Short mmCIF file of C-alpha atoms in Angstrom, two decimals:
data_model
loop_
_atom_site.label_atom_id
_atom_site.label_comp_id
_atom_site.label_asym_id
_atom_site.label_seq_id
_atom_site.Cartn_x
_atom_site.Cartn_y
_atom_site.Cartn_z
CA MET A 1 23.71 -4.90 42.49
CA LEU A 2 23.27 -1.52 43.90
CA LYS A 3 24.07 -1.77 47.80
CA VAL A 4 23.19 0.87 50.10
CA ALA A 5 24.26 0.52 53.77
CA GLY A 6 22.47 -0.15 57.08
CA ILE A 7 21.23 2.81 59.58
CA GLU A 8 22.38 2.67 62.75
CA LYS A 9 19.32 4.54 64.53
CA GLY A 10 15.74 4.86 62.86
CA ILE A 11 12.78 3.67 60.91
CA VAL A 12 13.03 0.72 57.69
CA ILE A 13 9.88 0.70 55.89
CA ASP A 14 9.72 -3.06 54.06
CA HIS A 15 7.86 -5.68 51.77
CA ILE A 16 6.49 -2.39 49.52
CA THR A 17 4.83 -3.92 47.06
CA ALA A 18 6.88 -2.62 43.77
CA GLY A 19 5.93 0.59 42.73
CA LYS A 20 4.06 2.18 45.81
CA GLY A 21 7.49 3.09 47.51
CA LEU A 22 7.22 6.42 45.89
CA LYS A 23 3.67 7.22 46.23
CA ILE A 24 4.19 6.76 50.11
CA PHE A 25 7.00 8.36 50.06
CA GLN A 26 5.18 11.17 49.43
CA LYS A 27 2.37 10.44 51.01
CA LEU A 28 4.63 9.98 54.95
CA ASN A 29 5.50 13.58 53.59
CA LEU A 30 9.62 12.27 53.76
CA ASP A 31 10.56 14.49 51.18
CA LYS A 32 10.56 17.02 53.46
CA LEU A 33 12.94 15.63 56.48
CA LYS A 34 16.20 17.41 57.58
CA THR A 35 17.66 13.66 57.99
CA PRO A 36 18.45 11.09 55.63
CA ALA A 37 16.33 8.99 54.06
CA VAL A 38 16.70 6.81 51.41
CA LEU A 39 13.75 4.61 48.61
CA LEU A 40 15.09 1.78 46.88
CA MET A 41 12.82 0.54 44.24
CA ASN A 42 12.55 -2.73 42.38
CA VAL A 43 14.23 -4.58 44.99
CA PRO A 44 15.03 -8.09 44.63
CA SER A 45 12.52 -10.11 46.96
CA LYS A 46 11.92 -13.79 47.27
CA GLN A 47 8.26 -13.83 48.27
CA ALA A 48 6.96 -11.39 45.89
CA GLY A 49 9.79 -10.66 43.21
CA GLN A 50 10.59 -7.26 43.54
CA LYS A 51 9.65 -4.94 46.24
CA ASP A 52 10.50 -1.93 47.18
CA ILE A 53 12.38 -0.17 50.63
CA ILE A 54 12.10 3.22 52.06
CA LYS A 55 15.40 3.53 54.89
CA ILE A 56 15.24 6.53 57.14
CA GLN A 57 17.33 7.71 59.75
CA ASP A 58 15.63 9.49 62.08
CA ASP A 59 13.24 8.94 65.40
CA LEU A 60 9.93 9.08 63.43
CA ASP A 61 6.72 9.08 64.22
CA ILE A 62 4.63 6.99 61.17
CA ASP A 63 1.27 6.44 60.69
CA LEU A 64 0.61 3.46 60.90
CA THR A 65 -3.08 2.91 59.97
CA VAL A 66 -2.14 5.09 56.99
CA LEU A 67 0.61 2.34 55.45
CA GLY A 68 -1.72 -0.55 56.28
CA LEU A 69 -4.63 1.03 54.00
CA ILE A 70 -2.11 2.05 51.23
CA ASP A 71 -0.38 -1.56 51.72
CA PRO A 72 -1.21 -4.38 54.05
CA ASN A 73 1.48 -6.10 52.75
CA ILE A 74 4.18 -3.50 54.86
CA THR A 75 6.28 -4.90 57.51
CA VAL A 76 8.11 -1.28 60.02
CA ASN A 77 11.46 -2.43 61.63
CA TYR A 78 12.48 0.09 64.18
CA ILE A 79 16.48 0.55 64.67
CA VAL A 80 18.33 0.98 67.70
CA ASN A 81 21.71 0.56 67.68
CA ASP A 82 21.66 -1.26 63.83
CA LYS A 83 19.70 -3.70 65.46
CA ILE A 84 15.86 -4.50 64.90
CA GLU A 85 14.31 -3.57 68.10
CA LYS A 86 10.90 -4.09 66.85
CA LYS A 87 8.68 -5.75 63.81
CA MET A 88 5.53 -4.12 63.29
CA GLU A 89 3.31 -6.08 60.94
CA LEU A 90 0.36 -3.95 59.19
CA LYS A 91 -3.49 -5.16 58.52
CA ILE A 92 -5.85 -3.22 56.82
CA PRO A 93 -7.54 -0.10 59.26
CA GLU A 94 -11.09 -1.44 60.78
CA LYS A 95 -11.84 2.20 61.10
CA VAL A 96 -10.07 5.12 59.12
CA LYS A 97 -10.91 8.85 59.55
CA GLY A 98 -9.52 12.40 57.67
CA LEU A 99 -7.56 9.75 55.73
CA PHE A 100 -10.32 10.18 52.62
CA GLU A 101 -12.88 11.30 51.17
CA CYS A 102 -16.57 9.87 50.89
CA LYS A 103 -17.08 9.16 47.18
CA ASN A 104 -21.01 10.53 47.42
CA PRO A 105 -21.39 13.77 45.96
CA ARG A 106 -24.90 13.50 47.64
CA CYS A 107 -23.04 13.07 51.18
CA ILE A 108 -23.40 16.07 54.02
CA THR A 109 -19.32 14.72 54.37
CA SER A 110 -19.27 16.58 50.83
CA VAL A 111 -20.59 20.48 52.11
CA ASP A 112 -20.40 20.40 56.21
CA GLN A 113 -17.41 21.04 58.06
CA TYR A 114 -19.01 19.68 61.04
CA ALA A 115 -19.75 16.68 59.41
CA GLU A 116 -16.39 14.02 59.22
CA ALA A 117 -17.04 10.52 58.43
CA GLU A 118 -15.54 7.57 60.10
CA PHE A 119 -15.30 4.91 57.72
CA THR A 120 -15.84 1.51 58.71
CA LEU A 121 -14.21 -1.57 56.91
CA VAL A 122 -16.41 -4.11 54.99
CA PRO A 123 -16.02 -7.58 54.89
CA ASN A 124 -16.59 -8.15 51.70
CA GLY A 125 -12.64 -9.23 50.66
CA LYS A 126 -12.43 -5.67 48.58
CA ILE A 127 -10.66 -2.72 50.32
CA GLN A 128 -13.93 -0.66 50.61
CA TYR A 129 -15.22 1.84 53.58
CA ARG A 130 -19.05 2.37 54.84
CA CYS A 131 -19.29 5.68 55.71
CA SER A 132 -20.88 6.92 58.64
CA TYR A 133 -23.21 9.55 57.52
CA CYS A 134 -24.55 8.30 54.02
CA GLU A 135 -23.57 4.93 54.13
CA GLU A 136 -22.74 4.44 50.99
CA LEU A 137 -19.12 1.96 50.14
CA THR A 138 -15.53 3.99 49.26
CA GLU A 139 -12.76 2.09 47.58
CA TYR A 140 -9.46 3.68 49.20
CA LYS A 141 -6.85 3.94 46.05
CA LEU A 142 -3.66 5.52 46.44
CA MET B 1 -36.96 -0.94 77.38
CA THR B 2 -37.87 3.07 76.93
CA LEU B 3 -37.73 5.34 73.61
CA LYS B 4 -37.71 8.78 75.65
CA GLY B 5 -35.06 11.32 74.24
CA ARG B 6 -33.52 9.05 71.80
CA HIS B 7 -33.57 9.48 68.27
CA LEU B 8 -34.69 7.99 65.64
CA VAL B 9 -32.15 8.54 62.25
CA ASP B 10 -32.27 5.03 61.04
CA PRO B 11 -34.53 2.75 61.21
CA ASN B 12 -31.56 0.53 62.38
CA ASP B 13 -31.37 2.59 65.62
CA MET B 14 -34.18 0.46 66.80
CA THR B 15 -34.65 -2.86 68.24
CA LEU B 16 -37.19 -5.28 66.38
CA GLU B 17 -39.19 -4.90 70.04
CA GLU B 18 -39.05 -1.37 69.91
CA LEU B 19 -40.30 -0.99 66.26
CA GLN B 20 -43.08 -3.33 67.68
CA GLN B 21 -43.44 -0.55 70.61
CA ILE B 22 -44.29 1.91 68.00
CA ILE B 23 -46.73 0.04 65.67
CA ASP B 24 -48.72 -1.26 68.78
CA LEU B 25 -49.04 2.14 70.26
CA GLY B 26 -49.61 3.21 66.44
CA LEU B 27 -52.83 0.87 66.29
CA LYS B 28 -54.39 1.55 69.45
CA MET B 29 -53.81 5.62 68.63
CA TYR B 30 -55.81 4.67 65.50
CA GLN B 31 -58.50 3.04 67.03
CA ASP B 32 -59.67 4.98 69.70
CA PRO B 33 -57.79 8.37 68.68
CA GLY B 34 -59.83 10.90 71.12
CA ALA B 35 -57.98 9.00 74.14
CA TYR B 36 -54.88 10.54 72.72
CA SER B 37 -56.14 14.07 72.25
CA GLU B 38 -54.11 15.55 75.02
CA PHE B 39 -50.94 13.58 74.93
CA CYS B 40 -48.64 16.31 73.67
CA LYS B 41 -50.10 18.93 75.58
CA GLY B 42 -47.67 21.58 76.32
CA LYS B 43 -44.96 20.03 73.89
CA ILE B 44 -43.99 21.52 70.42
CA LEU B 45 -42.50 20.07 67.50
CA GLY B 46 -39.95 21.81 65.01
CA THR B 47 -40.26 21.15 61.22
CA LEU B 48 -36.85 21.52 59.74
CA PHE B 49 -37.70 21.01 56.27
CA TYR B 50 -34.78 21.95 53.94
CA GLU B 51 -36.54 20.09 50.93
CA PRO B 52 -40.33 20.38 50.04
CA SER B 53 -42.77 17.76 51.10
CA THR B 54 -46.39 17.95 51.71
CA ARG B 55 -47.33 14.53 53.00
CA THR B 56 -44.66 13.71 54.93
CA ARG B 57 -44.34 17.53 57.05
CA LEU B 58 -48.49 17.36 56.92
CA SER B 59 -48.35 13.99 58.54
CA PHE B 60 -46.27 15.05 61.14
CA GLU B 61 -48.58 18.11 62.15
CA SER B 62 -51.65 16.50 62.03
CA ALA B 63 -49.96 13.97 64.59
CA MET B 64 -48.44 16.54 66.68
CA LEU B 65 -52.12 18.50 66.61
CA ARG B 66 -54.06 15.31 67.59
CA MET B 67 -52.47 14.60 70.44
CA GLY B 68 -52.85 18.33 71.48
CA GLY B 69 -49.05 19.87 70.67
CA SER B 70 -48.26 22.81 68.64
CA ILE B 71 -45.58 22.74 66.08
CA LEU B 72 -43.14 25.89 64.31
CA GLY B 73 -40.91 24.83 61.41
CA PHE B 74 -39.91 25.64 57.98
CA SER B 75 -41.34 24.36 54.50
CA ASP B 76 -38.71 25.85 52.58
CA ALA B 77 -34.69 26.37 52.84
CA ASN B 78 -34.36 29.39 50.56
CA THR B 79 -36.61 31.12 53.68
CA SER B 80 -34.82 29.78 56.64
CA SER B 81 -31.27 31.27 57.97
CA VAL B 82 -29.70 28.26 55.94
CA LYS B 83 -29.71 29.94 52.74
CA LYS B 84 -28.01 32.72 54.39
CA GLY B 85 -25.19 29.77 54.93
CA GLU B 86 -25.88 28.60 58.38
CA SER B 87 -24.37 25.36 59.49
CA ILE B 88 -26.96 22.53 60.38
CA ALA B 89 -25.25 22.17 63.70
CA ASP B 90 -26.13 26.06 64.36
CA THR B 91 -28.81 25.79 63.13
CA ILE B 92 -30.08 22.86 65.84
CA ARG B 93 -28.35 24.37 68.70
CA VAL B 94 -30.36 26.68 68.98
CA LEU B 95 -34.30 25.50 67.60
CA ASP B 96 -32.98 22.43 70.37
CA ASP B 97 -34.41 25.47 72.59
CA TYR B 98 -37.34 26.29 70.40
CA ALA B 99 -38.73 22.92 70.26
CA ASP B 100 -39.30 19.41 72.55
CA VAL B 101 -39.05 17.21 69.16
CA LEU B 102 -37.52 18.11 65.94
CA VAL B 103 -38.25 16.29 62.27
CA MET B 104 -35.53 17.17 59.38
CA ARG B 105 -36.08 16.73 55.62
CA HIS B 106 -32.86 17.26 53.97
CA PRO B 107 -31.35 16.58 50.19
CA ARG B 108 -28.02 15.69 51.75
CA GLU B 109 -27.65 12.22 52.74
CA GLY B 110 -26.36 11.42 56.52
CA ALA B 111 -28.09 15.55 57.85
CA PRO B 112 -30.26 14.32 60.42
CA LYS B 113 -27.03 12.57 61.69
CA LEU B 114 -25.09 15.56 61.85
CA ALA B 115 -28.23 17.16 63.24
CA SER B 116 -28.56 14.16 66.11
CA GLU B 117 -24.76 14.23 66.71
CA PHE B 118 -25.52 18.49 68.30
CA SER B 119 -29.26 18.23 69.55
CA THR B 120 -30.89 18.20 73.27
CA VAL B 121 -34.35 16.82 72.34
CA PRO B 122 -35.27 14.21 70.35
CA ILE B 123 -34.15 14.19 66.12
CA ILE B 124 -36.44 12.45 63.68
CA ASN B 125 -34.83 11.80 59.78
CA GLY B 126 -38.12 12.83 57.85
CA GLY B 127 -36.36 12.21 54.59
CA ASP B 128 -32.34 12.32 53.71
CA GLY B 129 -31.60 12.39 49.77
CA GLY B 130 -31.91 9.03 48.78
CA HIS B 131 -30.51 7.27 51.65
CA GLN B 132 -33.10 6.83 54.60
CA HIS B 133 -37.22 7.43 55.25
CA PRO B 134 -37.75 5.31 58.41
CA THR B 135 -40.80 7.28 59.09
CA GLN B 136 -42.31 6.20 55.79
CA THR B 137 -41.00 2.67 56.83
CA LEU B 138 -42.89 2.73 60.36
CA THR B 139 -45.53 3.62 58.35
CA ASP B 140 -45.44 0.81 55.93
CA LEU B 141 -44.42 -1.70 59.41
CA ILE B 142 -48.34 -0.48 60.68
CA THR B 143 -49.91 -1.28 57.23
CA ILE B 144 -48.74 -4.46 57.18
CA GLN B 145 -49.24 -5.49 60.62
CA ASN B 146 -52.59 -4.50 60.47
CA TYR B 147 -53.84 -6.12 57.35
CA ARG B 148 -51.25 -9.26 57.49
CA GLY B 149 -51.86 -9.53 61.59
CA GLU B 150 -48.22 -9.75 61.88
CA ILE B 151 -44.65 -9.07 59.85
CA LYS B 152 -42.60 -12.51 58.98
CA ASP B 153 -43.47 -15.24 56.26
CA LEU B 154 -43.20 -12.74 53.57
CA LYS B 155 -42.94 -12.33 49.90
CA VAL B 156 -41.98 -8.87 49.36
CA ALA B 157 -41.70 -6.94 45.64
CA PHE B 158 -40.13 -3.70 45.21
CA CYS B 159 -41.50 -1.80 42.05
CA GLY B 160 -39.56 1.35 39.97
CA ASP B 161 -37.12 3.06 41.06
CA LEU B 162 -34.79 1.05 43.86
CA LEU B 163 -31.63 2.98 43.39
CA PHE B 164 -33.02 6.43 44.33
CA GLY B 165 -35.73 5.43 46.53
CA ARG B 166 -34.99 6.20 50.20
CA THR B 167 -38.87 4.62 51.22
CA VAL B 168 -37.39 0.98 49.58
CA HIS B 169 -34.03 1.27 51.22
CA SER B 170 -35.07 1.95 54.79
CA LEU B 171 -37.68 -0.96 54.41
CA LEU B 172 -35.48 -3.47 52.49
CA LYS B 173 -32.80 -2.72 55.72
CA THR B 174 -35.69 -3.30 57.89
CA LEU B 175 -37.55 -6.34 56.64
CA SER B 176 -34.13 -7.78 56.32
CA ARG B 177 -34.66 -8.42 59.89
CA PHE B 178 -37.55 -9.63 60.21
CA GLU B 179 -38.61 -13.46 60.20
CA ASN B 180 -38.42 -15.49 57.07
CA ILE B 181 -38.35 -12.31 54.60
CA SER B 182 -37.79 -12.90 51.17
CA PHE B 183 -37.28 -9.93 48.24
CA VAL B 184 -38.24 -9.37 44.58
CA LEU B 185 -36.63 -6.47 43.23
CA ILE B 186 -38.44 -5.35 39.69
CA SER B 187 -36.58 -2.35 38.63
CA PRO B 188 -35.21 -1.26 35.00
CA PRO B 189 -30.94 -1.94 34.95
CA GLU B 190 -30.75 1.57 35.61
CA LEU B 191 -32.21 1.74 38.82
CA LYS B 192 -31.27 -0.88 40.89
CA ILE B 193 -31.15 -0.53 44.54
CA PRO B 194 -27.04 0.78 45.18
CA TYR B 195 -24.53 -2.05 45.69
CA HIS B 196 -23.92 -0.67 49.20
CA LEU B 197 -27.80 -1.85 49.64
CA ARG B 198 -27.43 -5.44 48.14
CA ASP B 199 -23.90 -5.87 49.27
CA GLU B 200 -25.59 -5.12 53.00
CA LEU B 201 -28.68 -7.44 52.15
CA ILE B 202 -26.78 -10.39 51.06
CA ASN B 203 -23.60 -10.34 53.27
CA LYS B 204 -24.88 -9.14 56.75
CA TYR B 205 -29.00 -9.70 56.19
CA GLN B 206 -28.27 -13.26 54.45
CA VAL B 207 -31.58 -12.03 52.92
CA GLU B 208 -32.89 -13.66 49.94
CA ILE B 209 -33.17 -11.27 46.88
CA VAL B 210 -33.95 -12.13 43.56
CA GLU B 211 -33.58 -8.68 40.47
CA THR B 212 -36.11 -8.95 37.74
CA THR B 213 -37.37 -6.21 35.20
CA SER B 214 -40.41 -7.63 34.89
CA LEU B 215 -43.45 -7.02 36.50
CA GLU B 216 -45.46 -9.62 35.74
CA GLU B 217 -42.97 -11.84 36.45
CA TYR B 218 -43.31 -13.01 40.13
CA LEU B 219 -46.86 -11.35 40.71
CA PRO B 220 -48.64 -14.85 40.85
CA GLU B 221 -45.90 -15.42 44.26
CA ILE B 222 -45.70 -12.48 46.17
CA ASP B 223 -47.54 -11.25 49.41
CA ILE B 224 -46.65 -7.93 49.53
CA LEU B 225 -46.26 -4.76 46.36
CA TYR B 226 -44.55 -1.89 47.23
CA MET B 227 -45.08 -0.14 44.17
CA THR B 228 -42.58 3.66 43.51
CA ARG B 229 -42.52 6.84 41.60
CA ILE B 230 -39.83 7.12 38.80
CA GLN B 231 -38.66 10.40 41.09
CA LYS B 232 -38.24 13.21 38.61
CA GLU B 233 -35.93 15.49 41.06
CA ARG B 234 -33.29 12.76 41.64
CA PHE B 235 -32.21 13.16 38.77
CA PHE B 236 -29.25 15.05 36.77
CA ASN B 237 -30.59 15.55 33.15
CA GLU B 238 -34.23 15.46 32.06
CA GLU B 239 -33.83 12.77 29.19
CA ASP B 240 -32.72 10.14 31.33
CA TYR B 241 -35.77 10.74 33.49
CA ILE B 242 -38.21 11.04 30.13
CA LYS B 243 -36.82 7.55 29.13
CA LEU B 244 -37.59 5.85 32.51
CA LYS B 245 -40.55 7.46 33.75
CA ASP B 246 -43.25 5.50 32.27
CA SER B 247 -41.30 1.98 33.02
CA TYR B 248 -43.87 0.21 35.14
CA ILE B 249 -47.12 1.02 34.98
CA LEU B 250 -50.10 -1.53 37.45
CA ASN B 251 -53.15 -1.66 36.38
CA ARG B 252 -56.25 -4.06 37.02
CA SER B 253 -55.90 -6.47 34.59
CA LYS B 254 -52.38 -7.50 35.93
CA LEU B 255 -53.95 -7.95 39.17
CA LYS B 256 -55.60 -10.73 38.16
CA ASN B 257 -52.99 -12.76 38.18
CA ALA B 258 -51.81 -12.19 42.01
CA LYS B 259 -52.44 -13.48 45.15
CA GLU B 260 -56.11 -12.55 46.95
CA ASP B 261 -54.65 -10.97 49.88
CA LEU B 262 -51.95 -9.17 48.17
CA LEU B 263 -51.20 -5.42 49.41
CA VAL B 264 -50.83 -3.17 47.61
CA LEU B 265 -48.64 -0.27 48.94
CA HIS B 266 -46.97 2.65 47.49
CA PRO B 267 -45.32 6.01 49.66
CA LEU B 268 -47.29 8.83 47.48
CA PRO B 269 -47.55 10.78 45.95
CA ARG B 270 -47.91 8.64 42.90
CA VAL B 271 -48.10 9.93 38.88
CA ASN B 272 -49.09 6.60 36.67
CA GLU B 273 -47.48 3.87 38.01
CA ILE B 274 -50.47 2.80 39.60
CA SER B 275 -53.57 3.59 37.69
CA TYR B 276 -56.44 4.57 38.84
CA ASP B 277 -58.58 1.20 37.90
CA VAL B 278 -56.57 -0.17 40.84
CA ASP B 279 -57.68 1.93 43.62
CA ASP B 280 -61.10 0.76 44.26
CA ASP B 281 -59.51 -3.23 43.93
CA PRO B 282 -59.62 -4.16 48.01
CA ARG B 283 -56.24 -5.56 47.83
CA ALA B 284 -54.96 -1.65 47.09
CA ARG B 285 -54.03 0.02 50.33
CA TYR B 286 -51.33 2.53 49.51
CA PHE B 287 -54.50 5.78 50.81
CA GLU B 288 -54.77 3.70 53.87
CA GLN B 289 -51.68 3.39 54.73
CA ALA B 290 -51.14 7.74 54.45
CA THR B 291 -53.79 7.73 57.02
CA LEU B 292 -51.92 4.51 59.67
CA GLY B 293 -48.85 6.88 58.63
CA VAL B 294 -50.09 9.46 61.17
CA TYR B 295 -51.36 7.19 64.05
CA VAL B 296 -47.86 5.95 63.62
CA ARG B 297 -46.03 8.78 64.13
CA MET B 298 -48.41 10.07 67.22
CA ALA B 299 -46.71 6.66 68.43
CA LEU B 300 -43.24 7.42 67.53
CA MET B 301 -43.61 11.13 68.84
CA ALA B 302 -45.31 10.43 71.83
CA LEU B 303 -42.89 7.80 72.74
CA LEU B 304 -39.75 9.37 72.39
CA LEU B 305 -41.14 12.63 74.04
CA GLY B 306 -41.60 10.12 76.86
CA VAL B 307 -45.77 10.79 77.36
CA ALA B 308 -46.56 7.06 76.22
#
């Protein structure tokens, strides 16, 4: 099996749904980093069968809201001296601003730069957000 | 409870008690308009109509003039600075110094809410795209109150364009908050209420909804029939409009099976969805509804301006 060494200090984004790792890598702009970062794909997982993992050897300020939006199954581990210092479980954010646009072409946010929609998660079992201006539901897709 | 200085962008901006306060004052004004003829002396209503409107604009203007106030504004975005590319925020920042209350109609959904974020005077949504039309809702509510005595225990049918009809969306959301209201939604499959609104009515308000394509099927059971026009201006192509425009036509013979105390309402203008032979049926109240709309707008402005 492919082996990748642990990191002494940095961040491990674990339990990424297999197939989403590359998109998350790009979304977090990790390809612009100057420090080592690896993306592991299709790693065997007891829970999900397969998963993706990202390891970053840096003190990066990760946007947990965007990660929660992309994949709420993710856990983010902060590593110091080869040990997990902090473990963050993610959840789907209740409020989102600036991460995606309202899908309604008649919404004021599509033409007026002063109007930045705040989206509120709708409790209907889907990842759908209600626009604060036009109330249309937008489903987030990576 | 004071409405002074508040905006009315969405009917849900007001509690049921506040809506009732506006309706009650509107009915008093309707009974005795002369008593309120100087209520808004020295006050100015600014009318910002980015989209053509006859009824709503003139209803607002009549309302302000009947209270002794003045009006200024534009009724065509092509003749205003909007044509030059001015943002809503900039327009509002200037006009809120020129008027004491502003009414805005805009083709973009959410535009009045954006205006309310920059205005120092009350903003009234005069209709935004296919989204909301809260003062039409007030008009509908005052008419129901006037003819039924109270707004509860009603089966309300909406017929026609339920997809783009902002008057329908506003009234559905608002009536859902009143006691024991259920809905019959009559439309062609292409013009059913938007998904987000159905989701809200069912999950948030938990109201009973029946969806049907037949106008006749539920007519004997309903208390209020709210007819709407298929709006040509909301369609991207004329073919779709022509296919749907004659979907429902209410005539006198269809009304034979309806309740004696049914109320037939329509936000107007109508095209052909209500035959002229219905007009003198005592159940047809859409012209009285338009009249009451002036008085409820008088009450709204008087309360937002803090003069009532």
